[in-house]
């Protein structure tokens, strides 16, 4: 499989922040199918950029330094920019903490080079046996985040949204709004939202993950509220962009009417229930029906919208369209 990549410019971006203990091992495990390795020193207190330059002899390695810490998203965007500038065709992002096996890079790159996807990401939940080795807190957290991400990003067929092992076609990456993408822990999730707005094809790649001595800087209690707000923001933007700005379909009508009827029935029923409880009287059958009917109809319309949304997950790779545009432009010139 590796030989088929010899003519391709595959780049790897490794954000580097407090991973000095593992990063040389990660670099040494990257196979010959990769042409360039970008180490992004995100103002690392361990000066990992200097450490790599002093101890790594791999000629593929280029160190990029940040004058201030920008978070994992900011580091990846810097790597993307440089890789695109250097002419990379596919850009892989691997963490420097040793949790991600570089031997899997061909698995992530393959669907993109085959024209089947624009973006690939890891999924640690394919093998049920491997899930047993995952901490229960991670399992529950990923399940909850996956549901929220499906709603906000529109990629209903993806799971494990916080997985940072990814690959992207450079043509698609070049159309991303780098300055708008979340720079820190919401980065992977925000990427999916931005990719859906581009109508890019994203697919999961099965993988295992190891949990060693590395210490996560993520504090769940501090990001729950922030994540909920950002998911709601992205969901609202996606619905507006895809169902009202770009196109209007039956689903564009089903959602607002469904929400209105559901809320109206709930408010009407709640109000009359409170009055009946206060007066000690039974609510009439007619009042119950006037409340239940719009709730049921509203719920049905919302479910119909979700069914349409699930059916419209992008399936035609975007980078092929970008390539055709380049060819046409070149021929016209």
PDB file of N, CA and C in Angstrom, residues 20 27 53 67-68 85 99-100 102 106 116 120 131 154 160 172 183 198 214 233-234 256 270 282 289:
ATOM      1  N   UNK A  20       7.124  16.630  24.974  1.00  0.00           N
ATOM      2  CA  UNK A  20       8.536  16.374  24.709  1.00  0.00           C
ATOM      3  C   UNK A  20       8.910  14.913  24.966  1.00  0.00           C
ATOM      4  N   UNK A  27       7.535  10.820  15.792  1.00  0.00           N
ATOM      5  CA  UNK A  27       8.185  11.168  14.525  1.00  0.00           C
ATOM      6  C   UNK A  27       8.862   9.947  13.904  1.00  0.00           C
ATOM      7  N   UNK A  53      14.572  19.933  17.090  1.00  0.00           N
ATOM      8  CA  UNK A  53      15.680  20.309  16.207  1.00  0.00           C
ATOM      9  C   UNK A  53      17.021  19.772  16.721  1.00  0.00           C
ATOM     10  N   UNK A  67       4.562  32.558  18.734  1.00  0.00           N
ATOM     11  CA  UNK A  67       5.021  33.501  19.749  1.00  0.00           C
ATOM     12  C   UNK A  67       4.114  33.509  20.968  1.00  0.00           C
ATOM     13  N   UNK A  68       2.886  33.021  20.796  1.00  0.00           N
ATOM     14  CA  UNK A  68       1.971  32.875  21.923  1.00  0.00           C
ATOM     15  C   UNK A  68       1.159  31.602  21.730  1.00  0.00           C
ATOM     16  N   UNK A  85       0.900  25.860   1.409  1.00  0.00           N
ATOM     17  CA  UNK A  85       1.880  26.710   0.738  1.00  0.00           C
ATOM     18  C   UNK A  85       2.977  25.881   0.077  1.00  0.00           C
ATOM     19  N   UNK A  99      -0.578   8.715  21.687  1.00  0.00           N
ATOM     20  CA  UNK A  99      -1.845   7.980  21.709  1.00  0.00           C
ATOM     21  C   UNK A  99      -2.255   7.488  20.333  1.00  0.00           C
ATOM     22  N   UNK A 100      -1.729   8.091  19.270  1.00  0.00           N
ATOM     23  CA  UNK A 100      -2.145   7.770  17.907  1.00  0.00           C
ATOM     24  C   UNK A 100      -1.026   7.042  17.168  1.00  0.00           C
ATOM     25  N   UNK A 102       1.114   6.159  14.223  1.00  0.00           N
ATOM     26  CA  UNK A 102       1.431   6.687  12.891  1.00  0.00           C
ATOM     27  C   UNK A 102       1.345   5.643  11.784  1.00  0.00           C
ATOM     28  N   UNK A 106      -1.682   5.550   6.352  1.00  0.00           N
ATOM     29  CA  UNK A 106      -2.236   5.126   5.057  1.00  0.00           C
ATOM     30  C   UNK A 106      -3.733   4.874   5.095  1.00  0.00           C
ATOM     31  N   UNK A 116     -12.855   9.074  -2.384  1.00  0.00           N
ATOM     32  CA  UNK A 116     -14.052   8.683  -1.644  1.00  0.00           C
ATOM     33  C   UNK A 116     -14.400   9.656  -0.528  1.00  0.00           C
ATOM     34  N   UNK A 120     -11.043  12.604   6.669  1.00  0.00           N
ATOM     35  CA  UNK A 120     -11.190  11.370   7.439  1.00  0.00           C
ATOM     36  C   UNK A 120     -10.809  11.635   8.889  1.00  0.00           C
ATOM     37  N   UNK A 131     -13.328  -1.172  23.297  1.00  0.00           N
ATOM     38  CA  UNK A 131     -14.029  -0.167  24.112  1.00  0.00           C
ATOM     39  C   UNK A 131     -13.905  -0.498  25.599  1.00  0.00           C
ATOM     40  N   UNK A 154     -24.215  18.122  11.365  1.00  0.00           N
ATOM     41  CA  UNK A 154     -24.962  17.529  10.262  1.00  0.00           C
ATOM     42  C   UNK A 154     -24.365  16.233   9.761  1.00  0.00           C
ATOM     43  N   UNK A 160     -17.439   9.669  17.751  1.00  0.00           N
ATOM     44  CA  UNK A 160     -16.168  10.035  18.376  1.00  0.00           C
ATOM     45  C   UNK A 160     -15.675  11.400  17.868  1.00  0.00           C
ATOM     46  N   UNK A 172      -9.552  21.174  -0.042  1.00  0.00           N
ATOM     47  CA  UNK A 172     -10.666  21.456   0.869  1.00  0.00           C
ATOM     48  C   UNK A 172     -10.182  22.313   2.031  1.00  0.00           C
ATOM     49  N   UNK A 183     -10.111  27.660  18.255  1.00  0.00           N
ATOM     50  CA  UNK A 183      -8.677  27.399  18.402  1.00  0.00           C
ATOM     51  C   UNK A 183      -8.347  26.346  19.461  1.00  0.00           C
ATOM     52  N   UNK A 198     -19.119  23.524   3.774  1.00  0.00           N
ATOM     53  CA  UNK A 198     -18.503  23.359   2.461  1.00  0.00           C
ATOM     54  C   UNK A 198     -19.099  22.184   1.694  1.00  0.00           C
ATOM     55  N   UNK A 214       0.233  10.064  29.717  1.00  0.00           N
ATOM     56  CA  UNK A 214      -0.034  11.455  29.357  1.00  0.00           C
ATOM     57  C   UNK A 214      -1.162  12.016  30.218  1.00  0.00           C
ATOM     58  N   UNK A 233     -24.938  27.413  18.684  1.00  0.00           N
ATOM     59  CA  UNK A 233     -24.571  28.404  17.673  1.00  0.00           C
ATOM     60  C   UNK A 233     -24.345  27.743  16.321  1.00  0.00           C
ATOM     61  N   UNK A 234     -23.574  26.673  16.298  1.00  0.00           N
ATOM     62  CA  UNK A 234     -23.275  25.994  15.035  1.00  0.00           C
ATOM     63  C   UNK A 234     -24.512  25.361  14.419  1.00  0.00           C
ATOM     64  N   UNK A 256     -39.571  24.971  11.489  1.00  0.00           N
ATOM     65  CA  UNK A 256     -40.153  26.060  12.287  1.00  0.00           C
ATOM     66  C   UNK A 256     -41.596  25.804  12.701  1.00  0.00           C
ATOM     67  N   UNK A 270     -49.464  23.338  29.800  1.00  0.00           N
ATOM     68  CA  UNK A 270     -48.889  23.652  31.097  1.00  0.00           C
ATOM     69  C   UNK A 270     -49.665  24.740  31.835  1.00  0.00           C
ATOM     70  N   UNK A 282     -60.551  19.069  37.648  1.00  0.00           N
ATOM     71  CA  UNK A 282     -60.003  18.212  36.597  1.00  0.00           C
ATOM     72  C   UNK A 282     -60.008  18.971  35.265  1.00  0.00           C
ATOM     73  N   UNK A 289     -56.866  17.572  24.713  1.00  0.00           N
ATOM     74  CA  UNK A 289     -56.679  17.316  23.289  1.00  0.00           C
ATOM     75  C   UNK A 289     -56.086  18.529  22.575  1.00  0.00           C
TER      76      UNK A 289
END
